[in-house]
Coordinates of C-alpha atoms in Angstrom, one line a residue:
M1 CA 0.4 -0.1 -0.5
N2 CA 0.9 3.7 -0.7
W3 CA -0.4 6.3 0.6
L4 CA 0.1 10.2 -0.3
L5 CA -1.3 13.0 2.3
I6 CA -1.8 15.9 -0.2
V7 CA -1.8 18.7 1.8
S8 CA -1.7 22.9 0.9
S9 CA 0.6 23.6 3.2
E10 CA 4.1 22.8 4.7
E11 CA 2.7 24.0 7.8
S12 CA -0.2 21.7 8.0
E13 CA -1.2 19.6 10.9
A14 CA -2.8 16.6 9.4
A15 CA 0.3 15.4 7.9
V16 CA 1.9 14.3 11.9
T17 CA -1.4 13.0 12.4
A18 CA -1.3 10.8 9.4
N19 CA 1.8 9.6 10.0
N20 CA 1.1 8.8 13.8
M21 CA -2.6 7.0 12.7
L22 CA -0.7 4.8 9.7
S23 CA 3.1 4.8 11.9
R24 CA 0.8 2.1 13.7
H25 CA 0.0 0.3 11.0
K26 CA 3.6 -0.4 10.0
V27 CA 2.5 2.0 6.5
P28 CA 4.5 5.1 5.4
V29 CA 2.7 8.1 4.2
K30 CA 5.2 11.3 1.6
T31 CA 3.2 14.7 2.2
F32 CA 2.9 16.5 -0.9
V33 CA 1.7 20.7 -1.5
L34 CA -0.2 21.3 -3.5
P35 CA 1.2 23.6 -6.6
N36 CA -2.0 26.0 -7.9
G37 CA -0.7 27.0 -10.9
N38 CA -1.3 25.7 -13.8
S39 CA 1.8 25.2 -15.0
Q40 CA 3.3 22.1 -16.6
I41 CA 6.3 21.6 -14.0
G42 CA 3.4 21.0 -10.5
L43 CA 1.4 19.1 -12.5
E44 CA 4.4 17.4 -13.6
R45 CA 5.2 17.4 -10.0
L46 CA 2.0 16.1 -9.4
Q47 CA 1.1 13.5 -11.8
Q48 CA 4.4 11.8 -10.8
A49 CA 3.1 11.6 -6.8
L50 CA -0.1 10.8 -7.7
K51 CA 1.4 7.9 -10.3
S52 CA 1.8 4.7 -8.4
V53 CA -0.1 5.9 -4.8
T54 CA -2.6 3.2 -4.0
H55 CA -4.4 5.3 -1.5
C56 CA -4.4 9.0 -0.6
I57 CA -5.6 11.7 2.0
I58 CA -6.4 15.4 0.8
P59 CA -8.1 17.0 4.4
E60 CA -8.3 20.5 4.8
F61 CA -10.2 20.3 0.4
D62 CA -11.6 23.9 1.4
T63 CA -8.5 25.7 0.5
I64 CA -7.3 23.7 -2.0
V65 CA -10.9 23.2 -3.3
S66 CA -10.1 27.4 -5.8
F67 CA -6.1 25.3 -6.9
N68 CA -6.3 25.4 -10.0
T69 CA -4.5 21.4 -9.9
T70 CA -7.3 20.5 -8.2
L71 CA -9.7 19.5 -11.0
F72 CA -6.1 17.2 -12.6
L73 CA -6.0 16.0 -9.0
L74 CA -9.7 14.5 -8.7
G75 CA -9.7 13.4 -12.0
Y76 CA -6.6 11.7 -11.9
I77 CA -7.5 9.7 -8.8
Q78 CA -11.1 9.3 -10.5
G79 CA -9.1 7.9 -13.2
R80 CA -7.0 5.4 -12.0
H81 CA -9.8 4.2 -8.8
I82 CA -7.2 5.1 -6.3
Q83 CA -9.0 4.5 -3.2
S84 CA -8.8 8.2 -1.3
F85 CA -10.0 10.1 1.8
I86 CA -11.6 13.7 1.1
Q87 CA -11.8 16.3 4.3
G88 CA -13.7 19.2 4.1
T89 CA -17.0 20.8 3.9
A90 CA -20.2 19.7 1.9
N91 CA -20.6 22.6 -0.3
C92 CA -16.8 22.7 -1.6
Y93 CA -16.9 19.4 -2.9
S94 CA -21.2 18.9 -4.2
N95 CA -20.7 19.2 -7.3
L96 CA -17.2 17.8 -8.1
V97 CA -16.8 14.5 -9.3
S98 CA -17.6 11.1 -7.1
S99 CA -17.0 7.9 -7.6
D100 CA -17.1 4.3 -5.0
T101 CA -13.6 4.8 -4.3
I102 CA -13.9 8.8 -3.2
N103 CA -15.3 9.3 0.4
Y104 CA -16.2 12.2 1.8
F105 CA -16.2 13.2 5.5
E106 CA -16.8 16.9 7.4
S107 CA -14.4 16.3 9.4
F108 CA -10.4 15.5 9.3
A109 CA -10.8 12.7 12.8
K110 CA -14.0 11.0 11.5
L111 CA -11.4 10.4 8.6
I112 CA -9.2 9.0 10.3
A113 CA -11.1 7.3 12.3
T114 CA -12.7 5.4 9.8
I115 CA -9.2 5.1 8.2
D116 CA -8.0 3.3 11.8
A117 CA -10.4 1.3 12.0
E118 CA -11.1 -0.2 8.4
F119 CA -7.8 -0.4 7.6
Y120 CA -7.6 -3.8 7.7
T121 CA -10.1 -3.9 5.0
Y122 CA -8.5 -1.7 2.9
E123 CA -5.1 -3.4 3.3
N124 CA -7.3 -6.9 2.0
L125 CA -8.6 -5.3 -0.6
E126 CA -5.6 -3.6 -2.5
K127 CA -4.9 -7.5 -1.6
K128 CA -6.5 -8.4 -4.0
R129 CA -6.0 -6.8 -6.7
I130 CA -3.0 -6.7 -6.9
A131 CA -3.3 -10.6 -7.2
Y132 CA -6.2 -9.7 -9.4
T133 CA -4.2 -7.5 -11.6
A134 CA -0.7 -10.8 -11.5
L135 CA -3.0 -13.6 -13.0
F136 CA -4.3 -11.1 -15.4
K137 CA -0.9 -9.7 -16.4
A138 CA -0.3 -13.8 -16.7
G139 CA -2.7 -14.3 -18.8
I140 CA -4.6 -16.7 -16.4
P141 CA -8.2 -16.4 -16.6
F142 CA -10.0 -16.3 -13.3
T143 CA -12.5 -18.7 -12.8
S144 CA -12.9 -21.9 -11.5
D145 CA -11.7 -24.5 -13.8
C146 CA -8.1 -22.1 -14.2
F147 CA -8.4 -22.6 -10.2
A148 CA -9.0 -26.0 -9.9
S149 CA -6.0 -26.5 -12.8
H150 CA -3.4 -25.3 -10.7
I151 CA -4.6 -26.9 -8.0
A152 CA -4.1 -30.0 -9.8
H153 CA -0.5 -29.7 -11.3
D154 CA 0.4 -27.7 -8.0
D155 CA 1.5 -24.0 -8.8
A156 CA 1.4 -23.1 -5.0
K157 CA 1.9 -19.2 -6.1
E158 CA -1.0 -19.3 -8.6
C159 CA -2.7 -21.1 -6.1
Q160 CA -2.0 -18.6 -3.5
M161 CA -2.0 -15.7 -5.9
F162 CA -6.1 -17.0 -7.1
V163 CA -7.1 -17.0 -3.4
D164 CA -5.6 -13.2 -2.9
A165 CA -8.1 -12.5 -5.4
G166 CA -11.4 -13.9 -4.2
M167 CA -11.5 -17.2 -4.6
D168 CA -12.9 -19.4 -2.8
V169 CA -11.1 -22.4 -1.9
N170 CA -14.5 -24.0 -1.5
S171 CA -15.4 -23.2 -4.8
R172 CA -16.0 -26.0 -7.8
D173 CA -15.8 -26.7 -11.4
S174 CA -17.6 -26.8 -13.8
N175 CA -17.9 -30.6 -12.9
G176 CA -19.2 -29.3 -9.2
T177 CA -15.7 -31.7 -7.9
P178 CA -14.5 -29.2 -5.1
M179 CA -11.0 -28.1 -4.6
I180 CA -9.9 -30.5 -1.8
C181 CA -10.7 -33.6 -4.1
V182 CA -9.1 -32.0 -7.1
A183 CA -6.0 -32.3 -5.3
A184 CA -7.4 -35.8 -3.9
R185 CA -7.6 -37.2 -7.3
S186 CA -4.1 -35.3 -8.9
D187 CA -2.1 -37.1 -5.3
R188 CA -1.3 -33.4 -4.6
V189 CA -0.3 -33.4 -0.5
D190 CA 0.3 -30.4 0.3
R191 CA -2.1 -28.5 -2.5
I192 CA -4.5 -30.6 0.3
K193 CA -2.6 -28.5 3.3
W194 CA -2.6 -25.9 1.4
L195 CA -6.1 -25.9 1.4
L196 CA -7.1 -27.1 4.2
E197 CA -5.1 -24.4 5.9
N198 CA -7.3 -22.3 4.0
G199 CA -10.9 -23.3 5.7
A200 CA -11.3 -26.1 3.2
D201 CA -14.6 -27.9 4.0
I202 CA -12.4 -31.6 4.4
N203 CA -16.6 -33.5 3.8
A204 CA -17.0 -31.8 0.9
V205 CA -18.2 -34.5 -2.0
S206 CA -18.1 -34.2 -5.8
K207 CA -21.7 -33.9 -7.8
D208 CA -19.9 -36.3 -10.2
R209 CA -18.7 -39.2 -8.2
G210 CA -20.3 -38.8 -5.1
Y211 CA -16.8 -39.1 -3.7
S212 CA -15.5 -36.8 -0.4
A213 CA -11.5 -36.4 -0.2
T214 CA -10.8 -38.9 1.4
M215 CA -12.4 -41.5 -1.2
D216 CA -11.1 -40.4 -3.5
A217 CA -7.5 -40.5 -2.0
V218 CA -8.5 -43.9 -1.4
W219 CA -9.4 -45.1 -4.5
K220 CA -6.2 -43.5 -6.0
N221 CA -4.3 -45.6 -3.4
N222 CA -2.4 -43.4 -2.1
D223 CA -1.4 -43.3 1.5
E224 CA -0.4 -40.6 2.2
T225 CA -3.7 -38.4 1.3
V226 CA -5.1 -40.3 3.3
K227 CA -2.9 -40.3 6.0
V228 CA -3.0 -36.5 5.5
L229 CA -7.2 -36.4 5.4
V230 CA -7.6 -39.1 8.3
S231 CA -5.1 -37.1 10.8
H232 CA -7.4 -33.7 9.6
G233 CA -11.1 -35.3 10.9
A234 CA -12.1 -35.7 7.7
N235 CA -15.4 -38.0 8.3
L236 CA -14.6 -42.0 7.9
N237 CA -18.1 -43.3 7.9
F238 CA -19.8 -41.3 4.7
I239 CA -21.7 -43.6 2.5
S240 CA -21.0 -42.2 -1.8
R241 CA -24.0 -41.4 -3.5
D242 CA -24.3 -45.8 -4.7
G243 CA -23.5 -46.4 -1.4
Q244 CA -20.3 -47.1 -0.3
S245 CA -18.6 -46.8 3.2
V246 CA -14.6 -45.2 3.2
L247 CA -13.8 -49.2 4.4
V248 CA -15.7 -50.9 1.6
L249 CA -13.3 -48.6 -1.4
A250 CA -10.3 -49.3 0.4
V251 CA -10.6 -53.1 0.8
G252 CA -11.7 -53.2 -3.0
T253 CA -8.6 -51.9 -3.6
G254 CA -6.3 -54.2 -1.8
N255 CA -5.1 -52.2 0.3
A256 CA -4.3 -53.6 3.5
K257 CA -2.3 -50.6 5.1
V258 CA -4.6 -48.0 3.6
V259 CA -7.3 -50.4 5.8
E260 CA -6.3 -50.0 9.3
L261 CA -5.5 -46.4 9.0
L262 CA -9.3 -46.2 8.5
A263 CA -9.9 -48.5 11.0
K264 CA -7.7 -47.6 13.4
Y265 CA -9.3 -43.2 13.0
G266 CA -12.5 -44.8 13.6
A267 CA -13.7 -46.0 10.1
D268 CA -16.9 -48.2 11.2
P269 CA -16.4 -51.9 9.3
D270 CA -19.5 -53.0 10.0
V271 CA -21.2 -50.3 7.6
K272 CA -23.3 -52.0 5.0
D273 CA -23.5 -51.0 1.3
Q274 CA -25.3 -51.3 -1.1
M275 CA -25.9 -54.4 -1.5
G276 CA -26.2 -54.6 1.6
M277 CA -22.3 -56.5 2.7
S278 CA -20.3 -54.7 5.3
A279 CA -15.9 -54.0 5.0
R280 CA -15.1 -56.6 7.6
Q281 CA -17.8 -59.3 5.5
Y282 CA -16.0 -58.9 2.8
A283 CA -12.3 -58.7 3.8
K284 CA -13.5 -62.6 4.7
L285 CA -15.3 -63.1 1.6
F286 CA -11.9 -62.2 -0.3
K287 CA -9.9 -63.7 2.8
K288 CA -7.7 -60.1 3.2
P289 CA -6.5 -61.9 7.2
A290 CA -4.0 -58.9 7.5
M291 CA -7.2 -56.1 6.7
V292 CA -9.2 -58.9 9.5
E293 CA -6.8 -58.7 12.4
A294 CA -7.4 -55.0 11.3
F295 CA -10.8 -54.7 11.9
E296 CA -9.9 -56.9 15.4
K297 CA -7.4 -54.6 16.7
Y298 CA -9.2 -51.8 16.3
S299 CA -13.6 -51.9 16.7
K300 CA -15.8 -53.6 18.0
P301 CA -16.5 -57.4 17.4
D302 CA -19.4 -58.4 14.1
P303 CA -22.3 -58.1 15.6
A304 CA -23.3 -60.7 13.6
S305 CA -20.3 -63.5 15.3
L306 CA -21.8 -62.5 19.1
P307 CA -24.5 -64.7 21.0
K308 CA -27.3 -63.2 20.4
E309 CA -27.5 -61.9 23.4
D310 CA -23.8 -60.0 23.4
A311 CA -25.0 -58.5 19.8
E312 CA -28.0 -57.5 21.4

């Protein structure tokens, strides 16, 4: 953020007040004395001072409203969409240019208090603007499909730019696939961690397969991805659209390590699928002793194997 204070004289007390307020936010502010004249040199100095400015404070507008350079100043800050804070009596600016980036105040104290209170909002908006501009200059469309593509390719820098520019980490691609599922299907463990750190819903369900990210990771047979998701509290007893539990899916992949990991973190081996079969029953049917052992170690006994009075 680049702040500029425009005053009518070097003796302005506004410079001290503005500097003190912005210094609390660790942001420097430059002071520019507005020339009262339409000389080419004066206009060039003003334009140069405004060139890299993102935020502008203009106190004592009553004093400079009659300056020859004021209309140029107002036109410039509006054209460049510079967030500006102007203090003066209403009759000084009522007929002048207005914009959603120009904020008028009748008291300088109110102007400073508003900036102070809303500083982090302005900072985040500027961060968003910078990121969006960077994406545009790089020729990267600001779309959820493009965001998904960069997640799938593990492009950490570009992914952060998307989020900084305002993309929701819980957005979905055009097929209805949540970004965390995109990362799981692409074996991008670092993107999954990053998405979770930024507030992604770990249990979001895709519209195509009806899978959660954990199910996608199990389907991909990626032990590391599964471990990250279960350690972050993923729902392990979710039933997919086709009626499968995550453990039934894991038994089907034949990965005993993943099955044990899921059982250890609380996945229920006795939840039945649409065929009326549970993960424990499939493990026994397909003769997977390591999986059966894991279920016995980390879960309650199979109710079907208990005497009737014990099962009840």
